[in-house]
Each structure stands twice: as structure tokens, then as C-alpha cells.
CSV table of C-alpha atoms (C1' of nucleotides) in Angstrom, one decimal:
chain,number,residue,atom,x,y,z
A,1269,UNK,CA,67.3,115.2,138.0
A,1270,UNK,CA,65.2,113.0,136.6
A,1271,UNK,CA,67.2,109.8,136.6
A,1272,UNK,CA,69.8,108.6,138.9
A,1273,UNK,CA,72.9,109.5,137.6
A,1274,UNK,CA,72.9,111.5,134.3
A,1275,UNK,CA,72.9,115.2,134.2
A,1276,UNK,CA,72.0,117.5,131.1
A,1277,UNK,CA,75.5,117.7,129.4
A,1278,UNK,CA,76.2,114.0,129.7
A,1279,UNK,CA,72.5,113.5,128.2
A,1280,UNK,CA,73.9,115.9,125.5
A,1281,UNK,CA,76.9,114.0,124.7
A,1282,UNK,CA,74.6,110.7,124.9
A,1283,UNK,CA,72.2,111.6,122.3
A,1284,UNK,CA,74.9,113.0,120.0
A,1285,UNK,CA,76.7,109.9,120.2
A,1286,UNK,CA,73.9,108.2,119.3
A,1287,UNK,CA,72.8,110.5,116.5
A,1288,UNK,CA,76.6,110.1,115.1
A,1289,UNK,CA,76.5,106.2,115.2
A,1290,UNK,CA,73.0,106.0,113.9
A,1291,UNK,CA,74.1,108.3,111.2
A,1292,UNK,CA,76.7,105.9,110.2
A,1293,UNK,CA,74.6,103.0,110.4
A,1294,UNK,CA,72.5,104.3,108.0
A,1295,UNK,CA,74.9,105.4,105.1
A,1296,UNK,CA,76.8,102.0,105.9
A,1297,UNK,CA,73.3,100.3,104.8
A,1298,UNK,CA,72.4,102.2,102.3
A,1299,UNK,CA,76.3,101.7,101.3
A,1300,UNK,CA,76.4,97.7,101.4
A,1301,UNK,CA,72.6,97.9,99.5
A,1302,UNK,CA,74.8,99.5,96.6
A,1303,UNK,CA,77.5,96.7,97.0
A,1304,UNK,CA,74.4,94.6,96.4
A,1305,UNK,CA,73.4,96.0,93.4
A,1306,UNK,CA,76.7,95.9,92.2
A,1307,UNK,CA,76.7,92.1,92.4
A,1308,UNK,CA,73.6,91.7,90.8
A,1309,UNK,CA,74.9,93.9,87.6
A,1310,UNK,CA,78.0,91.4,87.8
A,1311,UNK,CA,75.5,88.3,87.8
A,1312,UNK,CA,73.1,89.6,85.4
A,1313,UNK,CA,75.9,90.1,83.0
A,1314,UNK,CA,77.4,86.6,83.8
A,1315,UNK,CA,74.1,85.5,82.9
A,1316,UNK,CA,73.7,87.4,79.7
A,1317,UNK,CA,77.5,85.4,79.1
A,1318,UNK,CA,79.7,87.9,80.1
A,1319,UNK,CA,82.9,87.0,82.0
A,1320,UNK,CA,83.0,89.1,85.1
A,1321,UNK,CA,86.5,89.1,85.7
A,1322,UNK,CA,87.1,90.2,82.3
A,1323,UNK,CA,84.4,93.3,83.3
A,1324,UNK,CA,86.5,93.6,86.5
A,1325,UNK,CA,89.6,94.2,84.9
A,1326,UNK,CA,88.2,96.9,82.2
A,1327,UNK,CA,86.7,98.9,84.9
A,1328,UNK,CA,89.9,99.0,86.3
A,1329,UNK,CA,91.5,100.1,83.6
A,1330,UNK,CA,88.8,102.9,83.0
A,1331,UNK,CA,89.3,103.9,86.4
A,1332,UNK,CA,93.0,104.3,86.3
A,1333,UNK,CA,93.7,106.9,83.7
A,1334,UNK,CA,94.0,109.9,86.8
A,1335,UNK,CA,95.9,107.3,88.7
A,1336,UNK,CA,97.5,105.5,86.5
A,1337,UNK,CA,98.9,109.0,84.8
A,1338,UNK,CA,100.1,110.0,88.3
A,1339,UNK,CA,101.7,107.2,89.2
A,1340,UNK,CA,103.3,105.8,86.1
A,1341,UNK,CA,104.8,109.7,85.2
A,1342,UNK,CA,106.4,109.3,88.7
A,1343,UNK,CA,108.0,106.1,87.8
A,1344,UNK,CA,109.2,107.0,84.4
A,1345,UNK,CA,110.8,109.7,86.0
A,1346,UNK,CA,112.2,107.6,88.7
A,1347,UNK,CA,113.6,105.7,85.3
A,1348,UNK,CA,115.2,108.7,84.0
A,1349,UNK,CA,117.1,109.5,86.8
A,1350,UNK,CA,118.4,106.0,88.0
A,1351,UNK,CA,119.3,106.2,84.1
A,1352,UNK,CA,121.3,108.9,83.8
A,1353,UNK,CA,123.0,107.9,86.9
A,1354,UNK,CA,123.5,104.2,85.9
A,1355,UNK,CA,124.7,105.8,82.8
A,1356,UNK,CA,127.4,107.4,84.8
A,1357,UNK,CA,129.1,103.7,85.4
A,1358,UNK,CA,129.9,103.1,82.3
B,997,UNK,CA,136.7,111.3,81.4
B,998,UNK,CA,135.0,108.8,79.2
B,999,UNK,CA,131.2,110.2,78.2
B,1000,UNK,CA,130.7,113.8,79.0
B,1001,UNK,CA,128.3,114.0,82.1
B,1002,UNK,CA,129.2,111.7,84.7
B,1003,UNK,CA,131.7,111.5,86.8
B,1004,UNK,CA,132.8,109.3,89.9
B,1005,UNK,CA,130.6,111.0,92.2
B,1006,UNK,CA,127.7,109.6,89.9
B,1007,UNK,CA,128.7,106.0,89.5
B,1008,UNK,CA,128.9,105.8,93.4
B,1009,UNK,CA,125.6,107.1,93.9
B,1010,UNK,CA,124.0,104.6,91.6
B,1011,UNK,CA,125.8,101.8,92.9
B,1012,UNK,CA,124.7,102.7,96.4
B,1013,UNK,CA,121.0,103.1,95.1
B,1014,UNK,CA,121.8,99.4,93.8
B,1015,UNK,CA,123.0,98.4,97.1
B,1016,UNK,CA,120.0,99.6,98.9
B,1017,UNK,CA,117.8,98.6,96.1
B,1018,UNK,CA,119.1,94.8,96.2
B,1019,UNK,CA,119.2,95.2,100.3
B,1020,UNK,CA,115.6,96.3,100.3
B,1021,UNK,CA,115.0,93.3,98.0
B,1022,UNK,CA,116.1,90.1,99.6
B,1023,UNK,CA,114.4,91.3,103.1
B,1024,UNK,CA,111.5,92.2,101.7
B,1025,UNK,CA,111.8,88.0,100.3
B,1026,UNK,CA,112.4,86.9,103.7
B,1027,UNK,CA,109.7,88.8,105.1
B,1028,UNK,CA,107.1,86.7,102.4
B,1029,UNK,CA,109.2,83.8,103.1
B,1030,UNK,CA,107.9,84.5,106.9
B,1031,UNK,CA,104.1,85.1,106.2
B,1032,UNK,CA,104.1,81.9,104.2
B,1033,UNK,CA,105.4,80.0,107.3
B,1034,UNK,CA,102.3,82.0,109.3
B,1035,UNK,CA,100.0,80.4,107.1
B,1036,UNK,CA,101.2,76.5,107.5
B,1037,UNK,CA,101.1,76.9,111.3
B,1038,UNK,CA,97.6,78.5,110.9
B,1039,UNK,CA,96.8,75.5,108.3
B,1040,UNK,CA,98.5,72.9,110.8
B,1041,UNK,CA,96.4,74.8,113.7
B,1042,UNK,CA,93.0,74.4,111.5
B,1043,UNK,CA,93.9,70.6,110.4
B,1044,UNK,CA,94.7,69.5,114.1
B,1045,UNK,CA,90.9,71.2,115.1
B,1046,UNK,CA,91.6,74.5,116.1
B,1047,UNK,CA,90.0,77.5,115.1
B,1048,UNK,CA,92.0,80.2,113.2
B,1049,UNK,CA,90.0,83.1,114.0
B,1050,UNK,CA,89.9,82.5,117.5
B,1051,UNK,CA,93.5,82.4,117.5
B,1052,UNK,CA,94.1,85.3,115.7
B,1053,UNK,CA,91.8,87.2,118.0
B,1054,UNK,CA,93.8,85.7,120.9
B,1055,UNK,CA,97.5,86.4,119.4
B,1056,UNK,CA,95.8,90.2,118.7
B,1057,UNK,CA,94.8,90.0,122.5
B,1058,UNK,CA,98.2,88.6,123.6
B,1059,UNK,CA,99.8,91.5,121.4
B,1060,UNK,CA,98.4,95.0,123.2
B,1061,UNK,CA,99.6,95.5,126.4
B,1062,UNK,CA,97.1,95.1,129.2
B,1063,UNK,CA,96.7,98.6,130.1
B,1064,UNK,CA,96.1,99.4,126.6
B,1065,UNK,CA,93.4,96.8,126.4
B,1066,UNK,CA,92.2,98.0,129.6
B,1067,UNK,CA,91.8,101.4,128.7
B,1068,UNK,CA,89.8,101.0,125.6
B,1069,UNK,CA,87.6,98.4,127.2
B,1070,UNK,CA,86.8,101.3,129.8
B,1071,UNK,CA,86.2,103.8,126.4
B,1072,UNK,CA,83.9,101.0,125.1
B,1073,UNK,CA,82.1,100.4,128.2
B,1074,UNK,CA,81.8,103.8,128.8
B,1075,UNK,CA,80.1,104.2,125.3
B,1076,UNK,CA,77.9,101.9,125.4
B,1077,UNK,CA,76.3,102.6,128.8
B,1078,UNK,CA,75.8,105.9,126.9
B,1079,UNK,CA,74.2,104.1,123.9
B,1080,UNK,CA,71.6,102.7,126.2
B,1081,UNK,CA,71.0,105.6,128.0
B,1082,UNK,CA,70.4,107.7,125.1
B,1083,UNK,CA,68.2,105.1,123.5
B,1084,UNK,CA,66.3,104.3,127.2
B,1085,UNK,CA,65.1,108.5,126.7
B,1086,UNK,CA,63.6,107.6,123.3
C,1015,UNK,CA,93.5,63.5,138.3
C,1016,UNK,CA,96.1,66.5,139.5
C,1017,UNK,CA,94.0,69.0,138.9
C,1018,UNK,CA,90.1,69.7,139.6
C,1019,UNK,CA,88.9,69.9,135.7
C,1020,UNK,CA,91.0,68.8,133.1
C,1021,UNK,CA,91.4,65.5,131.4
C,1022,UNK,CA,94.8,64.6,129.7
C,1023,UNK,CA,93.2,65.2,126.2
C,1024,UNK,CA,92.3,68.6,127.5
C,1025,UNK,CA,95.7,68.9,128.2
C,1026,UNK,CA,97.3,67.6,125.4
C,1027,UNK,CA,94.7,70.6,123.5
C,1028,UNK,CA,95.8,73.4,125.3
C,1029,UNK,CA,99.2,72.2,125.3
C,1030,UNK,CA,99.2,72.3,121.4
C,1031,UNK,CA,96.9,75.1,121.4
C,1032,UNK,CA,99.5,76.7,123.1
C,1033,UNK,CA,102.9,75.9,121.0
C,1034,UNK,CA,100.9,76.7,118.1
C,1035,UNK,CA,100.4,80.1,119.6
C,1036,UNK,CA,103.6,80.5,120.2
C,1037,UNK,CA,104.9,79.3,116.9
C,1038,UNK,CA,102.8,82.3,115.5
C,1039,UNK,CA,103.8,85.1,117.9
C,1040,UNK,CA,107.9,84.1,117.1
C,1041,UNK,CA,107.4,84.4,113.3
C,1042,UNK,CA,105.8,87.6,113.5
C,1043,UNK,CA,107.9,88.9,116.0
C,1044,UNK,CA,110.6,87.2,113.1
C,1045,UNK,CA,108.6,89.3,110.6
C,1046,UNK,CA,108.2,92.1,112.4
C,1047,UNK,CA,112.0,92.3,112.6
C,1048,UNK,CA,112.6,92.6,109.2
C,1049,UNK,CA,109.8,95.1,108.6
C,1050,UNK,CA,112.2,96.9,110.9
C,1051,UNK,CA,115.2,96.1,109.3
C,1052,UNK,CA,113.5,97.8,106.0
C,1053,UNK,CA,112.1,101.0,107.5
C,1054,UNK,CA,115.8,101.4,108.4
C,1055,UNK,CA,117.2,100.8,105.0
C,1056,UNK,CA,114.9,103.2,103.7
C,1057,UNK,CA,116.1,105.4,106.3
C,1058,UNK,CA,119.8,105.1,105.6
C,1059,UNK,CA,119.1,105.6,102.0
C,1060,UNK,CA,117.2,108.5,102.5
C,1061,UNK,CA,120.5,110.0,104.7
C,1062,UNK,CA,122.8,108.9,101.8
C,1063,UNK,CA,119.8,111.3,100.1
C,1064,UNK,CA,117.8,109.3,98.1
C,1065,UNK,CA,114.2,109.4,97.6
C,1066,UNK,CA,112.1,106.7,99.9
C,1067,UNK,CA,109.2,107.1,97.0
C,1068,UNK,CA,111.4,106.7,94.3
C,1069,UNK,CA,113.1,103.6,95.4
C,1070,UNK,CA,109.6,102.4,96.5
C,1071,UNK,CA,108.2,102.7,92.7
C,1072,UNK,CA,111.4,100.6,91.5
C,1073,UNK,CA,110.9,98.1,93.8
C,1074,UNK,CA,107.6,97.8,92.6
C,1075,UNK,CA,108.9,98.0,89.2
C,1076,UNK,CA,111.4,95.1,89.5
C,1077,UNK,CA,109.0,93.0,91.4
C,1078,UNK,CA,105.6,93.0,88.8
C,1079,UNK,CA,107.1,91.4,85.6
C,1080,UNK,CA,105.4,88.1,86.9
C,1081,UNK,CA,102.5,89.6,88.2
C,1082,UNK,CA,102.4,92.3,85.9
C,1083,UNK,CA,102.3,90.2,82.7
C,1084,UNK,CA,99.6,88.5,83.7
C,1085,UNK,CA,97.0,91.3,84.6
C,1086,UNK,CA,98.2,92.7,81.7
C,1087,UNK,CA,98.4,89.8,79.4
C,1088,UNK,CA,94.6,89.4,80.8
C,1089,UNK,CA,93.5,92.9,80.2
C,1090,UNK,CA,95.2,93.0,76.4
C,1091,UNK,CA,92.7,89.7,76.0
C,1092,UNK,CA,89.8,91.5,77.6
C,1093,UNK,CA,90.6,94.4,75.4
C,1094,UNK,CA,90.9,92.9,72.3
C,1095,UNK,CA,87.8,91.0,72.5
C,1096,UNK,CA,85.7,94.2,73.5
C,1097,UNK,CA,87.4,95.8,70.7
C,1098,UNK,CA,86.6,92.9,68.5
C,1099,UNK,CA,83.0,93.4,69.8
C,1100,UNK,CA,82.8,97.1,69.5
C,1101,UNK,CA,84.0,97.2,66.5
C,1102,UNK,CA,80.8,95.3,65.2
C,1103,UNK,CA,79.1,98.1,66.1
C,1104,UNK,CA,80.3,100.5,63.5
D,1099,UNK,CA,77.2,94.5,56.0
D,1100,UNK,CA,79.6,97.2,55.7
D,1101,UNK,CA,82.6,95.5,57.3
D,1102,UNK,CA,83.7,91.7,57.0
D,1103,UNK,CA,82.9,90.1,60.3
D,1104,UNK,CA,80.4,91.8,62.4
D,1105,UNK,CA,76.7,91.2,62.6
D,1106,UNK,CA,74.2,92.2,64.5
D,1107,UNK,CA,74.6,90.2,67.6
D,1108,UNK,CA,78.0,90.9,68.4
D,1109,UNK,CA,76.7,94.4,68.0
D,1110,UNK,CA,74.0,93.9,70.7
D,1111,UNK,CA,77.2,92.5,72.7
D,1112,UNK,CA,79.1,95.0,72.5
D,1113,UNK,CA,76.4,97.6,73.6
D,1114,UNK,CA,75.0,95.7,76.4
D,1115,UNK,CA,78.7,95.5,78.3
D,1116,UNK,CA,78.8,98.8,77.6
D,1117,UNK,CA,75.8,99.1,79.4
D,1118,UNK,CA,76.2,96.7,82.8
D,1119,UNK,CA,79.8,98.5,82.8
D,1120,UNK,CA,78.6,101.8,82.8
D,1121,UNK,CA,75.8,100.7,85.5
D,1122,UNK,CA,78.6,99.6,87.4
D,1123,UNK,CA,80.4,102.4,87.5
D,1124,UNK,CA,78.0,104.6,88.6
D,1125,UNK,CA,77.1,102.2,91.3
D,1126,UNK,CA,80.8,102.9,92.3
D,1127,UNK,CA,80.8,106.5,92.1
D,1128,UNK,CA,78.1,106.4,94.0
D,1129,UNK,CA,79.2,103.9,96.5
D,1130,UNK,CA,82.3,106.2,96.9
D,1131,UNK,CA,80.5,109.2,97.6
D,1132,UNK,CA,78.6,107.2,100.3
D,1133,UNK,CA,82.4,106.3,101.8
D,1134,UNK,CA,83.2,109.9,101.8
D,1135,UNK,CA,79.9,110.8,103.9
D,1136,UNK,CA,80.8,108.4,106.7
D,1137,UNK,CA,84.2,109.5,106.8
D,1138,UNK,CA,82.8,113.2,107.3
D,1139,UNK,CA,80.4,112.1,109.9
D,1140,UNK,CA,83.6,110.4,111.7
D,1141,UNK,CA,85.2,113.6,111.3
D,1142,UNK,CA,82.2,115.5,113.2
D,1143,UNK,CA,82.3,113.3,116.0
D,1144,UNK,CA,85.8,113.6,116.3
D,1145,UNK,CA,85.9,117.4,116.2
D,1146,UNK,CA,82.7,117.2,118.8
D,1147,UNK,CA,85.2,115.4,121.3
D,1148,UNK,CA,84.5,111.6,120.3
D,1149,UNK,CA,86.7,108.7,119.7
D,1150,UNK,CA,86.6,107.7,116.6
D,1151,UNK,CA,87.9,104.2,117.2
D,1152,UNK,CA,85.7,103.2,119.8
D,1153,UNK,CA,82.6,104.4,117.4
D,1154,UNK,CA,83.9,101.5,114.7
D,1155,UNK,CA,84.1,99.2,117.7
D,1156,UNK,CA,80.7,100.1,118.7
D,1157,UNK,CA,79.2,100.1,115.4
D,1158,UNK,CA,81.2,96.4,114.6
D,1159,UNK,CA,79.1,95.3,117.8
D,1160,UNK,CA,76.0,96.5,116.8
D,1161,UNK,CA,76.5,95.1,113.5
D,1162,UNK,CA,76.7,91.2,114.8
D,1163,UNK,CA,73.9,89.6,115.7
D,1164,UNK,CA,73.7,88.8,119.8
D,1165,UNK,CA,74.2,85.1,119.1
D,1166,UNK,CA,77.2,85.3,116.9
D,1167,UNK,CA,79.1,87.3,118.9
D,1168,UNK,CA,78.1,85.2,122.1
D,1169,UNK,CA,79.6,82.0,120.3
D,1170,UNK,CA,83.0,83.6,119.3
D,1171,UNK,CA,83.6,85.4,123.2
D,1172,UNK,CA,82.5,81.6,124.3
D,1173,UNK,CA,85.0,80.0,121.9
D,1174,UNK,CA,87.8,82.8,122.7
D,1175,UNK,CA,87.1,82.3,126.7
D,1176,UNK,CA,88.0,78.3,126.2
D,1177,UNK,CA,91.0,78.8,124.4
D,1178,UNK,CA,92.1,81.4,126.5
D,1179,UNK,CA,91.1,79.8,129.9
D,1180,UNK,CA,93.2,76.8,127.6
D,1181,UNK,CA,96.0,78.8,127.2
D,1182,UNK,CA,96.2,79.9,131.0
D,1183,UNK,CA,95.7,76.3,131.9
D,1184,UNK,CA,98.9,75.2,130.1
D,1185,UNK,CA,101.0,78.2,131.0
D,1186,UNK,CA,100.0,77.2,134.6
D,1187,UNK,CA,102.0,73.5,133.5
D,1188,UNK,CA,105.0,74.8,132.7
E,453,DT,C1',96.6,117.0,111.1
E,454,DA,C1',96.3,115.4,106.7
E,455,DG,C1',98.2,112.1,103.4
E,456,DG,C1',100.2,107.9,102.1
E,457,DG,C1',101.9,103.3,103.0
E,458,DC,C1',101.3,99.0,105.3
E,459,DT,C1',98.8,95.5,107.4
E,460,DA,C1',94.9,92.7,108.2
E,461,DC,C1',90.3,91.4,107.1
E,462,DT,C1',86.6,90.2,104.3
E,463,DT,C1',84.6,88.9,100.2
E,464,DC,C1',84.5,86.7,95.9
E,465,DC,C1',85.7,83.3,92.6
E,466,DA,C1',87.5,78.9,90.9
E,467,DT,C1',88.5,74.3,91.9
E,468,DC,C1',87.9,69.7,93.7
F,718,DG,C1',79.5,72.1,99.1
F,719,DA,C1',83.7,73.2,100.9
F,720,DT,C1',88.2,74.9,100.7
F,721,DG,C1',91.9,77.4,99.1
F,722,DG,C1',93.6,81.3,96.9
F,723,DA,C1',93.2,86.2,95.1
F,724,DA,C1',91.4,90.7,95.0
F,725,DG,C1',89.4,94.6,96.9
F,726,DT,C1',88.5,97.2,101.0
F,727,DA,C1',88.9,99.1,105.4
F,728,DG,C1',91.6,100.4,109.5
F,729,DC,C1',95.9,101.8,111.6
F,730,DC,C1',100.2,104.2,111.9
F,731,DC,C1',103.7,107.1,110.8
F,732,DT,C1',105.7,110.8,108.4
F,733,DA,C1',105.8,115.5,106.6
DNA sequence: TAGGGCTACTTCCATC
DNA sequence: GATGGAAGTAGCCCTA
């Protein structure tokens, strides 16, 4: 073997442990570059007098509407029902 | 009975869902009450010249058993050495 | 000295270094509690057969108006302005 | 002008947050795509027999530089040598 | 084992 | 420039 105390399928496993975390590495990069950019829209806008905040809360919003749906349909139902059964005190 | 779809059976349920509702509610106040009291020690900690983050790391360290720690300090170790193998082949 | 390192302001350190520690660990043992006490209120509501989401989504509900009318309040700015804006465009 | 209080400039407003917002959200989608692609690669190395926690705690180390992480174990050793220190006066 | 909820961390912004 | 507070994000855990 050629070194002291690895054989092939530990060598294996090595490299493909590497190959995973250098994998990861990479996207997280290329991930936090976009978080960059991202920032410098938000500061170009700023510049151009835009209130990022503002911006912040509209993309929110824009976002939502799948969400937002899902979510605020379960609560209106919730509504209904503690309705009809808080209607049943009366 | 007085309106034509409720009956007792109703008005109990919805006074339970009160109950657990308004149950839910006042420990869910104590349990902010709590976490503000976290964050004064931590303040106090900071003010007298200690270092939060080391503390939290500590009180995270304190927290896991030792075997626990132990074990994934071995996984780690374990990891790494296979990191450097891997890369030492390159 | 009594012992072969450590000065009295050493001591006095790690003695408050300690009791803030321990301040810490007590409230979120404290907090950690409650956390219990509400998993188990959730659980006893859910064998009187409610729904844990349900009463989840009113909780929310009841908690937001503060919150609430502020991100919304905001967001009804933001939006008026951009329609203000937009509509400029037509 | 066709309508009472828009001219051009709020026009060129209104279209250029259009704009950065639409640049941001595409940054997003794509930054969320990128999230998705790590968590498949996590996935991978899972299913091929790794640990999936002790990747992030690998990937955290790698990510700080040598002398960062040197300073935080030296500050977490003195204030857990501390801590032994004043357990031991007790 | 996948999804959702909870917690904790980090980052960003506003204020002094 | 620093500090505090708020928001967004990531990691962990537990249930279904």
C-alpha cells in the first residue's frame, strides 16, 4: 500500500468527501457573490433615492401571493370554525 | 334551544378552545418575559468585560452531554484527517 | 497566594464569570420549562381534539395587531407612493 | 400632460424601481435555486453514508480564517479553565 | 424520511 | 464609529 495506513476504499470515501465539501464550497460562494449583488442593487437604488426598506417590504409582498393565499385561506378558515362554534354560546 | 345550530356540546368546545387558547397565551408571555431577562444578564455580562459569544459557546458546551460532545468530536476528527488525506493525494 | 496562578482579581473574574453563567443556564432551564409546559397544552388540546395548526394560526392572529399594523401600515405607505409613482407613467 | 400630476420624472421613478426590484428578484430566484443545490449535494452525501452535520461543521471551519478561530478557542479555553478554577472554590 | 415549527445566529439598518 | 434593535436566514428537532 502505498502509504501507511489508508487502504483503497477509505481513499474512496476520502476523496468523495472531499469532492462533496468542495462542491458545497463552491455553490456557497457563488451563493454569498449573489447576496453581494443583491446589496449593491439595494445601494444603487438608495443612491438613485430610493428607500430600501420600503423596496424590502414590496418584494415581500410580491413574494407572498402563493404564501400568503395558503396561509391566510387556512386562517380564515380557522375563523369560520371558532365562529360558528363561539356562535354556539350565545 | 335559542338559535338553531348549536347546542351545549358546542359552547363547551369553544370555551375549552378559549381556555387553551388564553393558557397558551400567558406562557407563551412568560416565556418572552424570560428571554428578556437572558438578554440583561448577557448585557450585564458584556458591561462588566466579558464576552457574550464566548459565553454562549460555553453555556452551548456546558449544555450537550460529554459523551455527546465526545462523539462528534471523534466524527469531526475523524473527517478532517480524511480532508487532509484526500487533499495530501492531490 | 493559596493557589499556584491566580490573583484575587482573577478570582473575583471567574467568580462572576461564573454566577453569570449560571444566571443564564437557570433562565433557560426556566424557559425551557415553559416551552414544555406549551408543547403539553397543545397536546391536551389536541386529545380534547382540536387542531394544533389551527390554534397556532389564532395565536398568531391575536398576537400581530401591534406588529401587524405596523408592517402593514408601512407597506400601505410603500404602496401608495409606488402607486402614486406608477401611476405617472400612464 | 394627459393626467393632473405626473410628469416625466416621477415616470422615470417609477420605472427605474421597477427595474432594481425586478433585478432583485431574480437575484433571489436565483440565489434560491443555489440553496436548493446545496441542499441536494447534502442529500448525496448523506445517501453515500456521510454525516451531514459534521460536513457543516467542517465546512464552518474551513470557512474561518486560521487566526480567527485561534483567538475565539484561546478566549473559550480562559474562560473555561476560569470557570473550572472557581468551581474548584466552592 | 420528509415537512413544518422552533430556536439561534448572523446581518443589516438606524440611532447616538 | 459603535451599539442596539430588527429582520432574514440557516440549522435542528420532532411529528406525521
Amino acid at each position: 500500500m502505498a502509504d501507511g495506513h489508508s487502504g483503497s476504499s477509505e481513499a474512496v470515501s476520502a476523496g468523495q468527501l472531499l469532492q462533496f465539501i468542495e462542491r458545497i464550497e463552491r455553490l456557497e460562494e457563488e451563493k454569498s457573490g449573489i447576496s453581494d449583488d443583491i446589496k449593491d442593487v439595494y445601494a444603487e437604488a438608495k443612491a438613485t433615492g430610493f428607500d430600501a426598506k420600503a423596496m424590502r417590504a414590496i418584494i415581500r409582498l410580491r413574494k407572498k401571493p402563493r404564501s400568503v393565499r395558503d396561509e391566510e385561506e387556512a386562517i380564515l378558515e380557522v375563523y369560520l370554525s371558532a365562529l360558528e362554534e363561539a356562535e354556539g354560546t350565545r
